[in-house]
C-alpha cells in the first residue's frame, strides 16, 4: 500500500529525513517510532502531499503523491499531530464538511458519519460545537473524520498525545476494530511504546532522519535482547535527549493556546 | 460547486455564531455616525456641503464592508493557527475552488454587515434618493466586499502570524479607509493626496455608493463599476495564486 524508497527531505541546513526506505502492506498496522525531531511528521507530510520530497520516491496505492496529488488525497485519511478541527462548528458539521470536500454523497456522509460517531462515542454530542469538547473527544472526532471517506490508508500522527490511559486504550481498540473490519491500512506514530507493541503488526524506528531498525515488535525485542519494546527502542536510539529545532508554527500554536487559555 | 457552497456555508455559520464580533464591528460605524455625524454636521452644512449624515452614510457602509471583508480574509490566519487550514489543504480539491468558496463566504458576511449599517444610517436620519437605486448600491457592496476579502486572503497567505497584522492595519487598511472619501469630500486636496485617493480602490466603492444612494457621483457609476470589477478580478487572481502556494 505504501512504498518509500530513498526518501530525503532537507530544510536548508537541516536534514530532517535521510535516505529512508520502507514498505507497508495492505491492511497492515505500521508504527513509525522515533525520538522527538526524528523526522516522523516530516515523512508523513511527504506521504500526504503536504511537502515535496527533496529526493526519493513514494508510492501510495501505486500512485505518486507529488504528481497525482488529488488521486492520492482521496485514498488516505489523516489525523495530524496538531489539532485541525473547526472549533466553531459542531462535531457533525465538521464531519459533513469533510465529507463534502471528499466528494462523499450526502446520504453516505450521513450514514457513515452516524456509525463513526457512534463507534467513537460522540453521537450524543454531535450537535455541540467542538470548542466545548475535551482533548480526548477532539481526537476521537478527528479520527472519525479521517475515516469518513473510507480511505485505504489512515495516517495517525501521535493520536494519543495528551490522552488518559482509558481513552488511549479505547481509541486503539476502535482503530483495531476498523482495521480488521474494513482492512484499512494504518500508519501511526506514538511515543508510547507499549501502545505500538500491542497494536502494530510491524514497527520501524527512525532516529536523526534515518531508519535504524524495522521488524515486528517481537523481532526488535529479540534483536536487542530486551523485555519490552521501550527497552528495545532505547537500546536502538540511545538515551540522550534530542535537541529540538525551533518550529515557528509550534510557537504560534503555543501562543494561541496561551491566549485562548487566558480569555 | 459543492466545494464552493460548503466553504461559503462554513464562513456564514462562523459569522452568525460570533455574535460578539458582529456587535463589536458595528461600534465603529455607530461612533462615526453619531459622534462625528452630529458633531461635525453643522460645520459641514455651513461650508455649503449639505447634510453631513446624507454624505457620511455611504462612506460608513463602505467602511464597514472594508473592515469586515479584510477581517474575514485574514481569518485564514486563524485557520492556520488552529490547524483547520491543513484539513483544507489535504482535501482532494483544487485550491482555486477552496479560495473562491472562502472568499464568497467572507464577502457575504461583509454584505450582511453593510446591510445592518444601512438600517442604522436610516435610523440616524439618512434617506436614500430613491428606492430604485438600491439594486445599484447592492452591486457596489458586492464588488467592494469581494475585492477586499480577496485582498485579506492574499495578506493572510503572505503573513505567517498575527504579528504583521498590526502593521497591515496601520499602513494599509486605515489609509484605504481615510483616503477613500468616506469621511470628507475629495475636492480641493493637494495633488499628492489627490493621487493617493485615486489609487485607493475604496474611493470608487464609496463614490459608486454615493452615486446610487444620493445621486452624487464624481466619476460616474459606470466608471466606478468598471474599476471595481477590474480590481476585484485582479485581487481574486492574486489571492488564488498565493493560496495555491501556501504550505501547511
Ligand atoms: N518546516 C520546517 N522547517 C525547518 N525545519 C523543520 C521543518 N519541519 C521540521 N523541521 C525539522 O525537521 C526535523 C524533524 O522534525 P519532525 O517534525 O519530522 O520530527 P518528529 O519525528 O515528528 O518529532 P516529534 O516526535 O517531536 O513530533 C526537526 O529537526 C525539525 O526541527
Ligand atoms: Mg511529529
Coordinates of C-alpha atoms and ligand atoms in Angstrom, one line a residue:
Chain A
X1 CA 0.0 0.0 0.0
X2 CA 2.9 2.4 0.8
X3 CA 6.3 2.1 -0.8
X4 CA 9.0 4.5 0.0
X5 CA 12.5 4.4 -1.5
X6 CA 15.5 6.6 -0.6
X7 CA 13.3 9.4 0.7
X8 CA 15.1 12.5 1.7
X9 CA 14.0 15.9 2.9
X10 CA 16.2 18.9 3.7
X11 CA 15.2 22.2 5.2
X12 CA 18.1 24.5 4.4
X13 CA 20.9 23.0 6.5
X14 CA 18.7 20.6 8.4
X15 CA 18.5 17.1 7.0
X16 CA 15.1 16.1 8.5
X17 CA 14.8 12.8 6.6
X18 CA 17.7 11.0 5.1
X19 CA 17.5 8.1 2.6
X20 CA 14.5 6.4 4.2
X21 CA 13.1 3.2 2.6
X22 CA 10.2 1.0 3.8
X23 CA 7.1 -0.7 2.7
X24 CA 3.7 -1.1 4.3
X25 CA 1.4 -3.8 3.2
X26 CA -2.4 -3.5 2.6
X27 CA -4.3 -4.0 5.9
X28 CA -1.2 -3.7 8.0
X29 CA -0.8 -1.6 11.1
X30 CA 2.6 0.0 10.9
X31 CA 4.1 2.0 13.7
X32 CA 6.7 4.6 12.8
X33 CA 8.6 5.3 16.0
X34 CA 11.4 7.7 16.9
X35 CA 12.5 10.4 19.4
X36 CA 11.4 14.0 19.1
X37 CA 12.6 15.6 15.9
X38 CA 13.5 12.3 14.3
X39 CA 11.6 13.1 11.1
X40 CA 8.3 11.2 11.6
X41 CA 6.0 14.2 10.9
X42 CA 8.1 15.3 8.0
X43 CA 7.8 11.8 6.5
X44 CA 4.1 11.8 7.0
X45 CA 3.8 15.3 5.4
X46 CA 5.6 14.0 2.3
X47 CA 3.4 10.9 2.1
X48 CA 0.3 13.0 2.4
X49 CA 1.2 15.6 -0.4
X50 CA 1.9 18.4 2.1
X51 CA 5.6 18.6 1.4
X52 CA 7.6 17.7 -1.6
X53 CA 10.5 15.3 -1.1
X54 CA 13.9 16.7 -1.8
X55 CA 14.7 13.3 -3.4
X56 CA 13.5 9.7 -3.4
X57 CA 10.2 8.1 -4.5
X58 CA 6.9 7.4 -2.8
X59 CA 4.0 5.2 -3.9
X60 CA 0.6 5.2 -2.2
X61 CA -1.6 2.6 -3.7
X62 CA 0.6 2.7 -6.8
X63 CA 0.3 6.5 -7.2
X64 CA 2.9 9.2 -6.7
X65 CA 1.8 11.9 -4.2
X66 CA 4.0 14.5 -5.8
X67 CA 2.3 14.3 -9.2
X68 CA -1.1 12.7 -8.7
X69 CA -2.0 14.8 -5.7
X70 CA -5.7 14.7 -5.8
X71 CA -5.9 11.0 -6.6
X72 CA -3.7 10.2 -3.7
X73 CA -5.6 12.6 -1.4
X74 CA -8.8 10.6 -2.0
X75 CA -7.1 7.5 -0.8
X76 CA -5.9 8.5 2.6
X77 CA -7.2 10.0 5.8
X78 CA -5.1 11.8 8.3
X79 CA -5.0 12.8 11.9
X80 CA -2.4 15.5 12.2
X81 CA -0.1 15.8 15.2
X82 CA -1.7 19.2 16.0
X83 CA -5.4 19.9 16.2
X84 CA -7.2 20.6 12.9
X85 CA -10.9 20.8 13.6
X86 CA -13.1 23.9 13.2
X87 CA -13.9 24.9 16.7
X88 CA -16.9 26.9 15.8
X89 CA -18.6 24.1 14.0
X90 CA -20.3 21.1 15.6
X91 CA -19.0 17.6 15.5
X92 CA -21.5 16.7 12.9
X93 CA -20.8 19.8 10.8
X94 CA -17.0 19.0 10.9
X95 CA -17.7 15.6 9.5
X96 CA -20.2 16.8 7.0
X97 CA -17.8 19.5 5.7
X98 CA -15.1 16.8 5.4
X99 CA -17.4 14.5 3.5
X100 CA -18.3 17.2 1.0
X101 CA -14.7 18.1 0.4
X102 CA -14.0 14.4 -0.3
X103 CA -17.0 14.0 -2.7
X104 CA -18.8 11.6 -0.4
X105 CA -22.5 11.7 -1.4
X106 CA -24.7 13.3 1.2
X107 CA -26.6 10.1 2.1
X108 CA -23.4 8.1 2.6
X109 CA -22.0 11.0 4.5
X110 CA -24.8 11.0 7.0
X111 CA -25.0 7.2 7.4
X112 CA -21.2 6.7 7.8
X113 CA -21.0 9.8 9.9
X114 CA -23.5 8.3 12.2
X115 CA -21.9 5.0 12.5
X116 CA -18.4 6.5 13.1
X117 CA -19.8 9.0 15.7
X118 CA -21.4 6.0 17.5
X119 CA -18.3 3.9 17.3
X120 CA -16.2 6.8 18.8
X121 CA -18.9 7.5 21.3
X122 CA -19.6 11.1 20.2
X123 CA -23.1 10.5 18.9
X124 CA -24.8 12.2 21.9
X125 CA -22.6 15.3 21.4
X126 CA -22.9 15.5 17.6
X127 CA -24.6 18.9 17.7
X128 CA -22.3 20.5 20.2
X129 CA -19.6 22.9 19.0
X130 CA -16.2 21.4 19.0
X131 CA -14.9 24.2 21.2
X132 CA -16.8 22.6 24.1
X133 CA -15.0 19.3 23.6
X134 CA -12.3 17.8 25.7
X135 CA -8.9 16.8 24.2
X136 CA -10.0 13.1 24.0
X137 CA -13.3 13.9 22.3
X138 CA -11.5 16.1 19.8
X139 CA -9.0 13.4 19.0
X140 CA -11.8 10.8 18.5
X141 CA -13.6 13.2 16.3
X142 CA -10.5 13.7 14.2
X143 CA -10.1 10.0 13.7
X144 CA -13.7 9.6 12.8
X145 CA -13.3 12.4 10.3
X146 CA -10.2 10.9 8.8
X147 CA -12.1 7.7 8.2
X148 CA -15.3 9.2 6.9
X149 CA -14.4 8.9 3.2
X150 CA -13.4 5.2 3.7
X151 CA -9.8 5.8 2.9
X152 CA -7.4 2.9 2.1
X153 CA -4.8 4.2 4.4
X154 CA -5.1 6.3 7.6
X155 CA -2.1 8.3 9.0
X156 CA -2.3 8.8 12.7
X157 CA 0.4 11.2 13.9
X158 CA 0.6 10.9 17.7
X159 CA -3.2 10.4 18.0
X160 CA -3.0 9.6 21.7
X161 CA -0.9 12.6 22.8
X162 CA -2.3 14.0 26.0
X163 CA -5.0 11.4 26.5
X164 CA -5.6 9.4 29.6
X165 CA -4.9 5.7 29.6
X166 CA -8.6 4.7 29.4
X167 CA -9.1 6.9 26.3
X168 CA -5.9 5.7 24.8
X169 CA -6.8 2.0 25.2
X170 CA -10.3 2.6 23.9
X171 CA -9.1 4.5 20.9
X172 CA -6.7 1.8 19.8
X173 CA -9.4 -0.8 20.3
X174 CA -11.6 1.2 17.9
X175 CA -8.8 1.7 15.4
X176 CA -8.0 -2.1 15.5
X177 CA -11.7 -2.9 15.0
X178 CA -11.8 -0.7 11.9
X179 CA -8.5 -2.2 10.6
X180 CA -10.0 -5.7 10.9
X181 CA -13.4 -4.9 9.6
X182 CA -12.5 -2.5 6.7
X183 CA -9.0 -3.6 6.1
X184 CA -7.8 0.0 6.3
X185 CA -4.1 0.3 6.4
X186 CA -2.9 2.2 9.5
X187 CA 0.3 4.2 9.6
X188 CA 0.8 5.5 13.1
X189 CA 3.3 7.3 15.3
X190 CA 3.4 7.4 19.0
X191 CA 5.8 8.0 21.9
X192 CA 4.0 5.3 24.0
X193 CA 6.0 2.2 23.2
X194 CA 3.5 -0.1 24.9
X195 CA 0.8 1.0 22.5
X196 CA 2.9 0.3 19.5
X197 CA 3.8 -3.1 21.0
X198 CA 0.2 -4.0 21.4
X199 CA -1.3 -2.5 18.3
X200 CA 1.3 -2.6 15.5
X201 CA 2.0 -5.6 13.2
X202 CA 5.2 -4.0 12.2
X203 CA 7.5 -1.2 13.5
X204 CA 10.2 1.0 12.0
X205 CA 12.4 3.0 14.3
X206 CA 13.8 6.3 12.9
X207 CA 16.4 8.4 14.5
X208 CA 18.1 11.6 13.2
X209 CA 16.2 11.1 9.9
X210 CA 17.4 7.5 9.3
X211 CA 15.7 4.2 9.9
X212 CA 17.8 2.3 12.4
X213 CA 15.6 -0.9 12.7
X214 CA 12.5 -2.5 11.2
X215 CA 10.5 -5.6 12.0
X216 CA 7.7 -7.0 14.2
X217 CA 7.8 -5.9 17.8
X218 CA 8.9 -9.4 18.7
X219 CA 11.8 -9.3 16.3
X220 CA 13.0 -5.9 17.6
X221 CA 12.9 -7.2 21.2
X222 CA 14.8 -10.3 20.2
X223 CA 17.4 -8.3 18.2
X224 CA 18.2 -6.2 21.2
X225 CA 17.7 -8.8 23.9
X226 CA 15.0 -6.6 25.5
X227 CA 12.0 -7.4 27.5
X228 CA 9.8 -4.6 26.2
X229 CA 9.7 -2.5 23.1
X230 CA 10.6 0.5 25.1
X231 CA 13.9 -1.1 26.2
X232 CA 14.5 -2.1 22.5
X233 CA 13.7 1.5 21.5
X234 CA 16.2 2.9 24.0
X235 CA 18.8 0.4 23.0
X236 CA 18.5 1.4 19.4
X237 CA 18.3 5.2 19.8
X238 CA 20.4 5.8 22.9
X239 CA 19.2 7.7 25.9
X240 CA 20.4 11.3 25.1
X241 CA 17.7 13.9 24.8
X242 CA 17.2 15.3 21.4
X243 CA 17.7 19.0 20.6
X244 CA 14.6 20.2 19.0
X245 CA 14.9 22.8 16.4
X246 CA 12.6 25.8 16.7
X247 CA 9.3 25.2 14.9
X248 CA 7.6 28.5 14.2
X249 CA 4.2 27.0 13.8
X250 CA 4.6 25.2 17.1
X251 CA 5.5 28.5 18.8
X252 CA 2.5 30.1 17.2
X253 CA 0.2 27.4 18.5
X254 CA 1.6 27.6 21.9
X255 CA 0.9 31.4 21.9
X256 CA -2.5 30.8 20.6
X257 CA -3.2 28.3 23.2
X258 CA -2.0 30.6 25.9
X259 CA -4.0 33.4 24.6
X260 CA -7.2 31.3 24.4
X261 CA -6.5 30.0 27.9
X262 CA -6.3 33.5 29.3
X263 CA -9.6 34.5 27.9
Chain B
X1 CA -20.0 23.7 -6.9
X2 CA -20.4 21.7 -3.7
X3 CA -17.0 22.7 -2.6
X4 CA -17.7 26.4 -3.1
X5 CA -21.0 26.1 -1.4
X6 CA -19.8 24.2 1.6
X7 CA -17.0 26.6 2.3
X8 CA -19.3 29.5 1.8
X9 CA -21.7 28.0 4.3
X10 CA -18.8 27.5 6.8
X11 CA -17.9 31.2 6.7
X12 CA -21.6 32.1 7.2
X13 CA -22.0 29.8 10.1
X14 CA -18.9 31.1 11.8
X15 CA -20.2 34.6 11.3
X16 CA -23.6 34.0 12.6
X17 CA -22.2 32.2 15.7
X18 CA -19.8 35.0 16.6
X19 CA -22.4 37.5 17.9
X20 CA -19.9 39.5 20.0
X21 CA -17.9 40.1 16.8
X22 CA -21.0 41.2 14.9
X23 CA -21.9 43.7 17.6
X24 CA -18.3 44.9 18.1
X25 CA -17.9 45.6 14.4
X26 CA -21.0 47.8 14.4
X27 CA -19.4 50.0 17.1
X28 CA -17.2 51.9 14.7
X29 CA -19.9 53.0 12.2
X30 CA -22.1 53.9 15.2
X31 CA -19.4 56.0 16.7
X32 CA -18.7 57.8 13.4
X33 CA -22.4 58.3 12.6
X34 CA -23.5 59.6 15.9
X35 CA -20.3 61.2 17.2
X36 CA -18.8 62.5 14.1
X37 CA -22.1 62.9 12.2
X38 CA -23.9 65.0 14.6
X39 CA -20.8 66.8 15.9
X40 CA -19.4 67.7 12.5
X41 CA -22.8 68.1 10.8
X42 CA -23.2 71.9 11.4
X43 CA -19.7 72.7 10.2
X44 CA -20.3 70.7 7.1
X45 CA -23.6 72.4 6.4
X46 CA -22.1 75.9 7.0
X47 CA -19.3 75.0 4.5
X48 CA -22.1 74.6 1.9
X49 CA -21.7 70.8 1.6
X50 CA -25.3 69.9 2.5
X51 CA -26.4 67.3 5.0
X52 CA -23.5 65.5 6.6
X53 CA -25.3 62.3 7.6
X54 CA -26.5 62.1 4.0
X55 CA -22.9 62.4 2.9
X56 CA -21.5 60.1 5.5
X57 CA -23.8 57.2 5.3
X58 CA -22.5 55.7 2.0
X59 CA -19.0 56.1 3.5
X60 CA -19.9 54.2 6.6
X61 CA -21.4 51.4 4.5
X62 CA -18.2 51.3 2.5
X63 CA -16.1 51.4 5.7
X64 CA -18.0 48.5 7.3
X65 CA -17.7 46.3 4.3
X66 CA -14.0 47.2 4.0
X67 CA -13.2 46.1 7.6
X68 CA -15.4 43.1 7.6
X69 CA -14.1 41.8 4.3
X70 CA -10.5 42.3 5.2
X71 CA -11.0 40.5 8.5
X72 CA -12.8 37.6 7.0
X73 CA -9.9 37.2 4.5
X74 CA -7.4 37.4 7.3
X75 CA -9.3 34.8 9.3
X76 CA -7.3 32.4 7.2
X77 CA -4.5 33.2 9.7
X78 CA -6.7 31.7 12.4
X79 CA -7.3 28.7 10.3
X80 CA -3.6 28.3 10.1
X81 CA -3.1 28.7 13.8
X82 CA -5.9 26.5 14.9
X83 CA -5.0 23.9 12.2
X84 CA -8.1 23.8 10.1
X85 CA -6.1 25.0 7.1
X86 CA -4.3 21.7 6.9
X87 CA -7.6 19.9 6.7
X88 CA -8.4 22.0 3.7
X89 CA -5.0 21.6 2.1
X90 CA -5.1 17.8 2.1
X91 CA -8.6 17.6 0.7
X92 CA -8.8 16.3 -2.9
X93 CA -9.9 19.7 -4.2
X94 CA -8.4 22.3 -6.5
X95 CA -7.1 25.2 -4.4
X96 CA -8.9 27.6 -6.6
X97 CA -12.3 26.3 -5.6
X98 CA -11.3 26.4 -1.9
X99 CA -10.2 30.0 -2.3
X100 CA -13.4 31.0 -4.2
X101 CA -15.7 29.4 -1.6
X102 CA -13.9 31.1 1.3
X103 CA -13.9 34.5 -0.4
X104 CA -17.5 34.4 -1.4
X105 CA -18.4 33.4 2.2
X106 CA -16.4 36.2 3.6
X107 CA -17.9 38.7 1.1
X108 CA -21.4 37.6 2.0
X109 CA -20.9 38.3 5.7
X110 CA -19.5 41.7 4.8
X111 CA -22.6 42.4 2.8
X112 CA -24.8 41.4 5.7
X113 CA -22.8 43.7 7.9
X114 CA -23.1 46.5 5.4
X115 CA -26.9 46.0 5.2
X116 CA -27.2 46.3 9.0
X117 CA -25.3 49.6 8.7
X118 CA -27.7 50.9 6.1
X119 CA -30.5 50.3 8.6
X120 CA -28.6 52.1 11.3
X121 CA -28.0 55.0 8.9
X122 CA -31.7 55.2 8.1
X123 CA -32.4 55.4 11.8
X124 CA -29.8 58.2 12.1
X125 CA -31.7 60.2 9.5
X126 CA -30.2 59.0 6.2
X127 CA -32.7 58.9 3.3
X128 CA -31.6 57.2 0.0
X129 CA -32.6 59.3 -3.0
X130 CA -34.8 56.6 -4.4
X131 CA -35.6 53.0 -3.7
X132 CA -34.9 52.1 -7.3
X133 CA -31.3 53.0 -6.7
X134 CA -30.9 50.2 -4.1
X135 CA -30.1 47.4 -6.5
X136 CA -27.2 49.5 -7.9
X137 CA -26.0 50.2 -4.4
X138 CA -26.1 46.5 -3.7
X139 CA -23.9 45.8 -6.8
X140 CA -21.3 48.2 -5.4
X141 CA -21.5 46.5 -2.0
X142 CA -20.9 43.1 -3.6
X143 CA -17.9 44.3 -5.6
X144 CA -16.3 46.1 -2.7
X145 CA -16.8 43.0 -0.4
X146 CA -15.3 40.6 -2.9
X147 CA -12.4 42.9 -3.7
X148 CA -11.4 43.3 -0.1
X149 CA -12.0 39.7 1.0
X150 CA -9.6 38.7 -1.7
X151 CA -7.1 41.2 -0.5
X152 CA -7.4 40.0 3.0
X153 CA -6.9 36.4 1.9
X154 CA -3.8 37.4 -0.1
X155 CA -2.4 39.2 3.0
X156 CA -3.1 36.1 5.1
X157 CA -1.3 33.9 2.7
X158 CA 1.8 36.1 2.9
X159 CA 1.8 36.7 6.6
X160 CA 2.6 33.7 8.7
X161 CA 1.5 35.0 12.0
X162 CA -0.6 37.7 13.7
X163 CA 2.4 40.0 14.3
X164 CA 2.4 41.5 10.9
X165 CA -1.2 42.2 11.2
X166 CA -0.9 45.5 13.2
X167 CA 1.4 46.8 10.5
X168 CA -1.0 45.9 7.8
X169 CA -3.8 47.6 9.7
X170 CA -1.8 50.8 10.3
X171 CA -0.2 51.1 6.9
X172 CA -2.7 49.7 4.6
X173 CA -6.3 49.3 5.9
X174 CA -6.6 52.6 7.8
X175 CA -5.1 54.6 4.8
X176 CA -7.5 52.8 2.5
X177 CA -10.3 54.0 4.7
X178 CA -9.2 57.6 5.3
X179 CA -8.2 58.2 1.6
X180 CA -11.5 56.8 0.2
X181 CA -13.5 60.0 0.8
X182 CA -15.7 58.1 3.3
X183 CA -15.4 60.9 5.8
X184 CA -14.8 64.1 3.7
X185 CA -15.2 65.2 0.1
X186 CA -12.3 64.5 -2.2
X187 CA -12.2 68.0 -3.6
X188 CA -9.5 70.7 -3.4
X189 CA -6.9 68.3 -1.9
X190 CA -3.2 68.7 -2.5
X191 CA -2.0 66.9 -5.7
X192 CA -0.1 64.2 -3.8
X193 CA -3.2 63.4 -1.7
X194 CA -5.3 63.5 -4.8
X195 CA -3.2 60.8 -6.5
X196 CA -3.4 58.6 -3.4
X197 CA -7.1 58.9 -3.2
X198 CA -7.3 57.9 -6.9
X199 CA -5.2 54.8 -6.3
X200 CA -7.4 53.7 -3.4
X201 CA -9.9 51.1 -4.6
X202 CA -12.4 52.0 -1.9
X203 CA -12.7 55.5 -3.4
X204 CA -14.6 54.1 -6.3
X205 CA -16.7 52.0 -4.0
X206 CA -17.7 55.0 -1.9
X207 CA -18.2 57.1 -4.9
X208 CA -20.4 54.5 -6.5
X209 CA -22.4 54.1 -3.4
X210 CA -23.0 57.9 -3.2
X211 CA -24.0 57.8 -6.8
X212 CA -26.5 55.1 -6.2
X213 CA -27.9 56.3 -2.9
X214 CA -27.5 60.1 -3.2
X215 CA -27.3 60.7 -6.9
X216 CA -23.9 62.4 -6.5
X217 CA -21.1 60.5 -8.1
X218 CA -17.8 62.1 -9.0
X219 CA -16.5 59.7 -11.6
X220 CA -19.8 58.3 -12.9
X221 CA -21.2 55.0 -11.7
X222 CA -20.3 53.1 -14.9
X223 CA -16.7 54.0 -14.4
X224 CA -16.8 53.1 -10.8
X225 CA -18.3 49.7 -11.6
X226 CA -15.6 49.0 -14.2
X227 CA -12.7 50.0 -12.0
X228 CA -14.0 47.9 -9.0
X229 CA -14.8 44.9 -11.2
X230 CA -11.4 45.0 -12.7
X231 CA -9.6 45.4 -9.4
X232 CA -11.7 42.7 -7.8
X233 CA -10.7 40.3 -10.6
X234 CA -7.1 41.1 -10.2
X235 CA -7.2 40.6 -6.5
X236 CA -9.0 37.3 -6.8
X237 CA -6.4 36.2 -9.2
X238 CA -3.5 37.2 -7.0
X239 CA -5.3 35.7 -3.9
X240 CA -5.9 32.4 -5.7
X241 CA -2.2 32.3 -6.8
X242 CA -1.0 33.0 -3.3
X243 CA -3.4 30.5 -1.8
X244 CA -2.3 27.8 -4.2
X245 CA 1.2 28.3 -3.0
X246 CA 0.8 28.1 0.8
X247 CA 2.3 25.1 2.5
X248 CA 0.8 23.7 5.7
Ligands
LIG1 N1 9.2 23.5 8.1 C1 10.4 23.2 8.7 N2 11.5 24.0 8.5 C2 12.7 23.7 9.1 N3 12.9 22.6 9.8 C3 11.9 21.7 10.0 C4 10.6 22.0 9.5 N4 9.8 21.0 9.8 C5 10.5 20.1 10.6 N5 11.8 20.6 10.7 C6 12.9 19.9 11.4 O1 13.0 18.6 10.9 C7 13.3 17.7 12.0 C8 12.3 16.6 12.0 O2 11.0 17.1 12.5 P1 9.7 16.3 12.6 O3 8.6 17.2 13.0 O4 9.5 15.5 11.4 O5 10.0 15.4 13.9 P2 9.1 14.3 14.6 O6 9.8 13.0 14.4 O7 7.7 14.4 14.1 O8 9.2 14.8 16.1 P3 8.1 14.8 17.3 O9 8.1 13.5 17.9 O10 8.6 15.8 18.2 O11 6.8 15.2 16.7 C9 13.4 18.6 13.2 O12 14.7 18.8 13.5 C10 12.7 19.8 12.9 O13 13.1 20.9 13.6
LIG2 MG1 5.9 14.8 14.9

